[in-house]
PDB file of C-alpha atoms in Angstrom:
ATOM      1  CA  UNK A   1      25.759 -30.123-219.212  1.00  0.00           C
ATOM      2  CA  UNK A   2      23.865 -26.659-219.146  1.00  0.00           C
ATOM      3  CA  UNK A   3      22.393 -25.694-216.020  1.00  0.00           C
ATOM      4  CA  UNK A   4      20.774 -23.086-214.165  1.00  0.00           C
ATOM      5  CA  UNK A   5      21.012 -22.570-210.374  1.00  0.00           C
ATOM      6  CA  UNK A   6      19.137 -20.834-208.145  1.00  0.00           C
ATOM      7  CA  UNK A   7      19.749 -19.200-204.750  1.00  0.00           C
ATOM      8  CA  UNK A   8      18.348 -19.244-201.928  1.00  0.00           C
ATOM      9  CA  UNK A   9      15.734 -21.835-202.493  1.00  0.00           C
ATOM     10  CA  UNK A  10      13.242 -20.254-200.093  1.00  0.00           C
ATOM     11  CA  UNK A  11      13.454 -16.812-197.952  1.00  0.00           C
ATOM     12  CA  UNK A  12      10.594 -15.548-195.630  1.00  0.00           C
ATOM     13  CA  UNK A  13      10.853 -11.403-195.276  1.00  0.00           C
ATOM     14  CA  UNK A  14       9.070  -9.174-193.672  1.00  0.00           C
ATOM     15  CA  UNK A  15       6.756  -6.854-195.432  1.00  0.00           C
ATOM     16  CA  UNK A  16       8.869  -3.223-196.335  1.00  0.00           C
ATOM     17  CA  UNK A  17      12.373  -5.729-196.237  1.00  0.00           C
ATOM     18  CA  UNK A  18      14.730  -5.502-199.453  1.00  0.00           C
ATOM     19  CA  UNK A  19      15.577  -9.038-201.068  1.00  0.00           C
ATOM     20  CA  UNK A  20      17.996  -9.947-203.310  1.00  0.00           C
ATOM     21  CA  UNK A  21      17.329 -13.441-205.316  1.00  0.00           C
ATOM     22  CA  UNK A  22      20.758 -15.172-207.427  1.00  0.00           C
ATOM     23  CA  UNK A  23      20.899 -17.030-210.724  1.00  0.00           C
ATOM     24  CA  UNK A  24      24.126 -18.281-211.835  1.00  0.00           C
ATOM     25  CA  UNK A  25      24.085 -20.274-215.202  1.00  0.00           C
ATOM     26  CA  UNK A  26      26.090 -22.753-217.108  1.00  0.00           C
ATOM     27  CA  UNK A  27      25.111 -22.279-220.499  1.00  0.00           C
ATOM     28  CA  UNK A  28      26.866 -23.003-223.708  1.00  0.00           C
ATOM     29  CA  UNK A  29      25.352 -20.810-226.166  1.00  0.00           C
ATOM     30  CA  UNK A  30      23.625 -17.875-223.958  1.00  0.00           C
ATOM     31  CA  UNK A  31      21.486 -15.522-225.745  1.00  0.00           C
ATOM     32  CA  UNK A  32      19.053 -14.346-223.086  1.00  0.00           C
ATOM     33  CA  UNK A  33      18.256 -14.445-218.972  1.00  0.00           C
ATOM     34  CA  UNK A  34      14.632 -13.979-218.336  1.00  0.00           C
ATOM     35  CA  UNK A  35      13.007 -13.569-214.505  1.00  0.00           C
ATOM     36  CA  UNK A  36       9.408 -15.217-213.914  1.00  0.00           C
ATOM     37  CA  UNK A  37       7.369 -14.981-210.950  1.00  0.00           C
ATOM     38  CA  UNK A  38       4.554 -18.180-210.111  1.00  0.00           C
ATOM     39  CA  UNK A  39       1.576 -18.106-208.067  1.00  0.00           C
ATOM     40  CA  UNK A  40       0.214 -21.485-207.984  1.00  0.00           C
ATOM     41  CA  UNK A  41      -0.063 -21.452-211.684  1.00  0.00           C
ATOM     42  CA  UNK A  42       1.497 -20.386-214.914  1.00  0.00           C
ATOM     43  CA  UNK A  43       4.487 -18.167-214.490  1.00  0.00           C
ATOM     44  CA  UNK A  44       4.346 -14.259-215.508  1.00  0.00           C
ATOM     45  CA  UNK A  45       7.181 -12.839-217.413  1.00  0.00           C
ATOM     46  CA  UNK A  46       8.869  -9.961-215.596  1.00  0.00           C
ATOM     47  CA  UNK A  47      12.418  -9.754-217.117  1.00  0.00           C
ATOM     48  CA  UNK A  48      14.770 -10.172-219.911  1.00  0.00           C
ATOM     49  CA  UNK A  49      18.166  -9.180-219.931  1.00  0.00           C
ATOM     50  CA  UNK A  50      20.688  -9.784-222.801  1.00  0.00           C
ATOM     51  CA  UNK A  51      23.475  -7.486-222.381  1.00  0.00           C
ATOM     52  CA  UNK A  52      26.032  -6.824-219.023  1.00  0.00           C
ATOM     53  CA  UNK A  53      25.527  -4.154-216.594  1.00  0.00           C
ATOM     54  CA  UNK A  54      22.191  -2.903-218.176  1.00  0.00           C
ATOM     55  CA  UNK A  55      19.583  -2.804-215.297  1.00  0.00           C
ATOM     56  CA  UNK A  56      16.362  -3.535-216.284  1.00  0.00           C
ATOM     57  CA  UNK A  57      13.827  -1.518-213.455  1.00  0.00           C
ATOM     58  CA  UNK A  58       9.952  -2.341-213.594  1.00  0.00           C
ATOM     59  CA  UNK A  59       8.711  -0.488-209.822  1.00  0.00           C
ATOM     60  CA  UNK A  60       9.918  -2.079-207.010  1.00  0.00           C
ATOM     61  CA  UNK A  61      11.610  -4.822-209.150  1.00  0.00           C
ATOM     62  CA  UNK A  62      14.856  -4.616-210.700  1.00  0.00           C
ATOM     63  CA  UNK A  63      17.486  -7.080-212.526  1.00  0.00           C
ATOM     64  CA  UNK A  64      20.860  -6.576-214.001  1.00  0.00           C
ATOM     65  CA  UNK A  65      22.941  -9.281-215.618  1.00  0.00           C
ATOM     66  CA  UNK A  66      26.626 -10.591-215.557  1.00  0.00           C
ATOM     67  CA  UNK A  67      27.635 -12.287-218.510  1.00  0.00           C
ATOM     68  CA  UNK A  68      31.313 -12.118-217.345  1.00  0.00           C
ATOM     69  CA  UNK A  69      30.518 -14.114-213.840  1.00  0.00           C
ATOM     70  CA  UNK A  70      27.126 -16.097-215.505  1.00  0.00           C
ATOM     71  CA  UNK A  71      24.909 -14.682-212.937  1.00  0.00           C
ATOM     72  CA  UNK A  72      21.655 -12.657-212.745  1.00  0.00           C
ATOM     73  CA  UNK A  73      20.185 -10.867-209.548  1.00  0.00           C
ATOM     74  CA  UNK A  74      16.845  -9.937-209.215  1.00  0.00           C
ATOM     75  CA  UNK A  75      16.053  -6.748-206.080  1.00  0.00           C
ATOM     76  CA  UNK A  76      13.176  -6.682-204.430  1.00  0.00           C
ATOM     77  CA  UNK A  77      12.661  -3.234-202.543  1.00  0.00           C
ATOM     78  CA  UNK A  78       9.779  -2.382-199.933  1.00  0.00           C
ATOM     79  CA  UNK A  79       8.288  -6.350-200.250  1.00  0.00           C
ATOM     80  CA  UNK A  80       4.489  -6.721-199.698  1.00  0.00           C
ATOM     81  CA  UNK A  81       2.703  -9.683-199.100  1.00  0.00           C
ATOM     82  CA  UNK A  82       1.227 -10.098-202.802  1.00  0.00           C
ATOM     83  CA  UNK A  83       4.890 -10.949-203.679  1.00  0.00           C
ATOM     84  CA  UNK A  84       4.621 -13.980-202.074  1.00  0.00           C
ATOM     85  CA  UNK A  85       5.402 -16.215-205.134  1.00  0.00           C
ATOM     86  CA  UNK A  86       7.863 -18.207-206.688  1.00  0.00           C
ATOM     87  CA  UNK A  87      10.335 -16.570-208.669  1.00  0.00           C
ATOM     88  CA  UNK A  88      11.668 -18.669-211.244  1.00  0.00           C
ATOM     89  CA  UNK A  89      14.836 -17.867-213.836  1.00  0.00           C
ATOM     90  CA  UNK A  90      15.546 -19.145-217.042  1.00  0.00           C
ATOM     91  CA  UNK A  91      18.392 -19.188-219.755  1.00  0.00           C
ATOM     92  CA  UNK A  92      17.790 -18.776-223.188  1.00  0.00           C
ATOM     93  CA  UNK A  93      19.913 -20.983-224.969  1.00  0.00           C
ATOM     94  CA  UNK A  94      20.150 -21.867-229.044  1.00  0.00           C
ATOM     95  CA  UNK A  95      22.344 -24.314-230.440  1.00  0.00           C
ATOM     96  CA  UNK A  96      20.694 -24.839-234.121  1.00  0.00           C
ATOM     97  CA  UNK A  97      17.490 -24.506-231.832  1.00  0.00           C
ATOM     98  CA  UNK A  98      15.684 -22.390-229.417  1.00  0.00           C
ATOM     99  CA  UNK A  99      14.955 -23.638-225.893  1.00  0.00           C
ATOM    100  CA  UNK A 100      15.085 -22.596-222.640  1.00  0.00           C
ATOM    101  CA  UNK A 101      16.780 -24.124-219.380  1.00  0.00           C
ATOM    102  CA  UNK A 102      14.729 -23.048-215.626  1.00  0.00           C
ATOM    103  CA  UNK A 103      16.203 -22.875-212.581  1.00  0.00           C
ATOM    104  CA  UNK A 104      14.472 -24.925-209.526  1.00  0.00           C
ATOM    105  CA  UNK A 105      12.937 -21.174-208.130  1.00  0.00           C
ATOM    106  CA  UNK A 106      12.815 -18.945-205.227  1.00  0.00           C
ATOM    107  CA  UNK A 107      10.321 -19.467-202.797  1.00  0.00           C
ATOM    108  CA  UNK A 108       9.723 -16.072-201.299  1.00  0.00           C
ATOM    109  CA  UNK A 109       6.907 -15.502-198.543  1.00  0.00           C
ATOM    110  CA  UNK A 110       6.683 -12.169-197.434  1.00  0.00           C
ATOM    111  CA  UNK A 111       4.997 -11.557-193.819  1.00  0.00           C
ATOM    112  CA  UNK A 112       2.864  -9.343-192.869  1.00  0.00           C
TER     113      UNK A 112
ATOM    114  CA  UNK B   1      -8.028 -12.242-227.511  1.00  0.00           C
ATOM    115  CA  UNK B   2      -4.551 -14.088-228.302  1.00  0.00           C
ATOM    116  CA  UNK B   3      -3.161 -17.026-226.030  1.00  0.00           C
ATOM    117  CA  UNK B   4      -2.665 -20.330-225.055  1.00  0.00           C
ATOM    118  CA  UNK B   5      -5.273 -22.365-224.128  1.00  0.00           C
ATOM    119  CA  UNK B   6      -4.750 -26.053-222.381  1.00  0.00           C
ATOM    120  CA  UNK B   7      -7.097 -28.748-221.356  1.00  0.00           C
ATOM    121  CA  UNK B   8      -8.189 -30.231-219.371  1.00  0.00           C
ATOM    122  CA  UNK B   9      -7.444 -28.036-215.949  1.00  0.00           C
ATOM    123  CA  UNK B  10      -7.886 -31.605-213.914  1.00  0.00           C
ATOM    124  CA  UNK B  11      -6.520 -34.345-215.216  1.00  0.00           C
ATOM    125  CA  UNK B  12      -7.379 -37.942-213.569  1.00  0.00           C
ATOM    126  CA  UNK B  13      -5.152 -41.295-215.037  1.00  0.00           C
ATOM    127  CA  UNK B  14      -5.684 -44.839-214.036  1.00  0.00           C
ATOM    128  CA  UNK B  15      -2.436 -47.245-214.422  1.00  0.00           C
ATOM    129  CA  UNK B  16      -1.917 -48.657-217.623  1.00  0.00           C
ATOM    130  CA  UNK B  17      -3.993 -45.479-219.413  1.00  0.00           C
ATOM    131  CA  UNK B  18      -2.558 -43.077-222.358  1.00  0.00           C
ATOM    132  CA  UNK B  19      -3.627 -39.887-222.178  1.00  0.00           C
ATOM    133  CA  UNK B  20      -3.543 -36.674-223.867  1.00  0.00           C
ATOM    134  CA  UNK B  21      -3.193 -33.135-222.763  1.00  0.00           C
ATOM    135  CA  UNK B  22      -3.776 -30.427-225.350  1.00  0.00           C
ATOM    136  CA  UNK B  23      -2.094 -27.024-226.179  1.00  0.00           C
ATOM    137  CA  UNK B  24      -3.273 -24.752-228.981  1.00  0.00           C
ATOM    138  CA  UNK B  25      -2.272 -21.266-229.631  1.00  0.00           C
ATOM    139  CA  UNK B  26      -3.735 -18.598-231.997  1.00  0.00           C
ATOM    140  CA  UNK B  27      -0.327 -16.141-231.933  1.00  0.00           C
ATOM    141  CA  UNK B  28       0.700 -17.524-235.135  1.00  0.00           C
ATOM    142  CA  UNK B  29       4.228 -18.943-233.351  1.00  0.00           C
ATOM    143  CA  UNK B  30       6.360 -21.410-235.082  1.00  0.00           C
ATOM    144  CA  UNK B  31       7.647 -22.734-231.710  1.00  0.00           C
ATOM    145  CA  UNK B  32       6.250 -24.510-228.842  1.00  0.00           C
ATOM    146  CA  UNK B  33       7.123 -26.348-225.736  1.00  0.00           C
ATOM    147  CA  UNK B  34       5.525 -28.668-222.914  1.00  0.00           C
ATOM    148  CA  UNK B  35       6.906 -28.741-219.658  1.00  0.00           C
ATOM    149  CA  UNK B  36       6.345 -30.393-216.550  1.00  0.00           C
ATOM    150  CA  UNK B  37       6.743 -28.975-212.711  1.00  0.00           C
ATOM    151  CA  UNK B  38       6.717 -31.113-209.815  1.00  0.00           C
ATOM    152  CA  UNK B  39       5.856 -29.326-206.538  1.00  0.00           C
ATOM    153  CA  UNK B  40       8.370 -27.555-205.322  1.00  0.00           C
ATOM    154  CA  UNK B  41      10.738 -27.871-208.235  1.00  0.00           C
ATOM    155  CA  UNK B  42      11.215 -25.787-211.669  1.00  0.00           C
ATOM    156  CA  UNK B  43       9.829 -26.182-215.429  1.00  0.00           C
ATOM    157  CA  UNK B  44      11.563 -29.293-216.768  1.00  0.00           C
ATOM    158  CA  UNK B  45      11.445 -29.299-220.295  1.00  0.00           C
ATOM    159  CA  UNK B  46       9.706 -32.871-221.863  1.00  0.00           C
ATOM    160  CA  UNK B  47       9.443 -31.911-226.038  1.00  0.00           C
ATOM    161  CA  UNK B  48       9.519 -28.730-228.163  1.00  0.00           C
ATOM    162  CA  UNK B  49       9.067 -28.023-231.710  1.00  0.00           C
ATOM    163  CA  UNK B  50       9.960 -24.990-233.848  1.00  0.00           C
ATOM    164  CA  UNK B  51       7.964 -26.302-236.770  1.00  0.00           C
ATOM    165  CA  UNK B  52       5.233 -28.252-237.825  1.00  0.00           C
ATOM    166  CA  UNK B  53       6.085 -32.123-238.394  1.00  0.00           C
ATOM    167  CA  UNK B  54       8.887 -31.533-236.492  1.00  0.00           C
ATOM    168  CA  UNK B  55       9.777 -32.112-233.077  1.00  0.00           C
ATOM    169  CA  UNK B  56      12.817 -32.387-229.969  1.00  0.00           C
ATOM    170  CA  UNK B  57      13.129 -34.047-227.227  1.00  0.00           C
ATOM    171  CA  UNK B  58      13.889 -32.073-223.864  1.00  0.00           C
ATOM    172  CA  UNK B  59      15.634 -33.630-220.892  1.00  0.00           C
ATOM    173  CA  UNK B  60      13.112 -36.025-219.572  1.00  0.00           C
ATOM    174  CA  UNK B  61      10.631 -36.973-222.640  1.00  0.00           C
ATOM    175  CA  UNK B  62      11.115 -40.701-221.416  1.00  0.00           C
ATOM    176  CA  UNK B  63       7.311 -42.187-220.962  1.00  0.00           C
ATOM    177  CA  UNK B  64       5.554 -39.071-223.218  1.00  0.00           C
ATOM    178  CA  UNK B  65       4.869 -38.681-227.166  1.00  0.00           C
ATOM    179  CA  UNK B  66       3.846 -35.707-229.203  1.00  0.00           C
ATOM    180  CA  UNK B  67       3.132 -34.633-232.629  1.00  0.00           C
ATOM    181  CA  UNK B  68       2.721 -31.297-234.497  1.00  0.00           C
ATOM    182  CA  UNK B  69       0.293 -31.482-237.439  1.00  0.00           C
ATOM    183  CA  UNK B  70      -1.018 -28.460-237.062  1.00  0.00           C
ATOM    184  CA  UNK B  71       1.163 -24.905-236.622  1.00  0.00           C
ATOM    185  CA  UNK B  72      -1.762 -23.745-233.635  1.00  0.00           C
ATOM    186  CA  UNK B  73      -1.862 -26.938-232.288  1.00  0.00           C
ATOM    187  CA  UNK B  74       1.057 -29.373-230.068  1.00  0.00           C
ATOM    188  CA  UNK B  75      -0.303 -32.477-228.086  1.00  0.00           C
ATOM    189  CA  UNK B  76       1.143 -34.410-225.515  1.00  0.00           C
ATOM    190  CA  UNK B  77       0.065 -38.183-224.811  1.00  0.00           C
ATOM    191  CA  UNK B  78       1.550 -39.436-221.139  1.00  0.00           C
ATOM    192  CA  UNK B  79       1.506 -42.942-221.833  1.00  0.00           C
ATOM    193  CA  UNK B  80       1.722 -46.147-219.777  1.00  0.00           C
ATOM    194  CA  UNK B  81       5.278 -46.101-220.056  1.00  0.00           C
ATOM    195  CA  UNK B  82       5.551 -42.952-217.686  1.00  0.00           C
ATOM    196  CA  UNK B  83       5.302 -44.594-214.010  1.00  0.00           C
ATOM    197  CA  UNK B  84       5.070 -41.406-212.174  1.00  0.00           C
ATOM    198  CA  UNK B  85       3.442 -38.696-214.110  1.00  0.00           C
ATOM    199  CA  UNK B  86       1.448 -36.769-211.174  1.00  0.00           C
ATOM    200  CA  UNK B  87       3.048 -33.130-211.896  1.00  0.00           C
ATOM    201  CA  UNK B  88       1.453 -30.002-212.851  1.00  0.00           C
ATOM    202  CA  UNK B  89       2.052 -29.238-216.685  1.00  0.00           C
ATOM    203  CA  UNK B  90       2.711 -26.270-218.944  1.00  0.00           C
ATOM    204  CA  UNK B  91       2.709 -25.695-222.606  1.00  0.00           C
ATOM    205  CA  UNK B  92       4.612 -22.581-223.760  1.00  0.00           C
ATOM    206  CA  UNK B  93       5.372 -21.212-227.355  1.00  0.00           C
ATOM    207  CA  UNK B  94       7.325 -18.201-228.970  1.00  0.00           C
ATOM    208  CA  UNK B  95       7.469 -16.604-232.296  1.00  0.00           C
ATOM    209  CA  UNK B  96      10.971 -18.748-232.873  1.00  0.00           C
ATOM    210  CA  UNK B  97      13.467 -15.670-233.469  1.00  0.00           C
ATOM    211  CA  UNK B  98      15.093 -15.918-230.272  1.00  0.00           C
ATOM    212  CA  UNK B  99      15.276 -13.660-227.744  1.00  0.00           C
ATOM    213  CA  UNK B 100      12.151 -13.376-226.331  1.00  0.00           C
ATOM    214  CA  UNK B 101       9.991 -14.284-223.314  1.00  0.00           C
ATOM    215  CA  UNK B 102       7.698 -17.571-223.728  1.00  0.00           C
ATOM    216  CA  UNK B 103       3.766 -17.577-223.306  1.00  0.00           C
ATOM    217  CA  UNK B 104       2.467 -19.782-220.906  1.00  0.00           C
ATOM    218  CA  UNK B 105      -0.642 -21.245-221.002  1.00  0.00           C
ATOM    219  CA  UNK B 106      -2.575 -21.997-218.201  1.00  0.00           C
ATOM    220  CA  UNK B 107      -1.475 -25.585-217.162  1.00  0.00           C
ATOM    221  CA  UNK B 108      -2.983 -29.643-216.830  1.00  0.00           C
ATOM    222  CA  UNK B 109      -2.875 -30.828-213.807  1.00  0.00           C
ATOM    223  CA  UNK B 110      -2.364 -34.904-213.826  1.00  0.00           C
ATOM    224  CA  UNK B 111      -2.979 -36.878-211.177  1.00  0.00           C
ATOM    225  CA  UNK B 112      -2.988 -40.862-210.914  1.00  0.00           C
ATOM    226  CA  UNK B 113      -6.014 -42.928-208.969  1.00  0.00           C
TER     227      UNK B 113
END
């Protein structure tokens, strides 16, 4: 059965701290990671990553992806509150059909 | 302005009621999805379609129907048959050519009196 697991599933920081958040995935016919982040209502798209060892970099934010390993981390550098959020990943998977397989999230709250 | 658009925000069921939550898109995508997230959990997928008149079911489409008449437009009915269907829940759609981030509409929130 594909899957997608998430780790941790919560981490409180405090503001100017570095986080790391893990995805590791069980997925039979990969063709794309992608990062979300949640605020109490549709998620935001921040990532996709297709390819090993490419680091995707977006400000503070940056991804890279392991297809040898199955895993996907997502940095976090110099936190501030208004990342507070959940941080969901998902697999892009396509076997005759498209759909996509979320992890249960990161719950990240970021102190002041 | 292209998107996703869902109603209602607020959704309110009595036991033993169907009812539907609606999706429409105007980004001229062949495929769509609903989900459903329960608090403190992630997107579980329910049904998706990557064409009109046709339709999949996800992991947990027990208790829920859908149809796809329409390319702009994809249902869902939570019927009777669904005994716990307080969740928050979020339609989604891409162009279909893989590799590509979904758009999210805004989300239905259901709850049961």
């Amino acid at each position: 059965e594909d899957k997608v697991v998430q780790s941790p599933l919560s981490l409180v920081v405090h503001e100017g701290d570095t986080v790391t958040l893990n995805c590791s995935y069980e997925v039979t016919n990969f063709r794309s990671l992608l990062w979300y982040k949640q605020e109490k209502k549709a998620p935001t798209f921040l990532f996709m990553l297709t390819s090993s060892g490419i680091e995707k970099k977006s400000g503070r934010l940056s991804s890279i992806l392991d297809k040898k390993e199955l895993f996907s981390i997502l940095n976090i550098t110099a936190t501030q509150t208004g990342d507070s959020a959940v941080y969901l990943c998902a697999v892009e998977e396509a076997s005759g059909t498209y759909k996509y397989i979320f992890g249960t999230g990161t719950r990240l709250k970021v102190l002041a | 302005d292209g998107g996703i658009t869902q109603s209602p925000k607020y959704l309110f069921r009595k036991e033993g009621q169907n009812v539907t939550l609606s999706c429409e898109q105007n980004l001229n995508h062949d495929a769509m999805y609903w989900y459903r997230q329960d608090p403190g959990q992630g997107l579980r997928l329910i049904y998706y379609s990557q064409i009109v008149n046709d339709f999949q079911k996800g992991d947990i489409a027990e208790g829920y129907s859908v149809s796809r008449e329409k390319k702009e437009s994809f249902p869902l009915t939570v019927t009777s048959a669904q005994k716990n269907p307080t969740a928050f829940y979020l339609c989604a759609s891409t162009s279909g050519a893989g590799q590509e981030t979904q758009y999210f509409g805004p989300g239905t929130r259901l709850l049961v009196l």
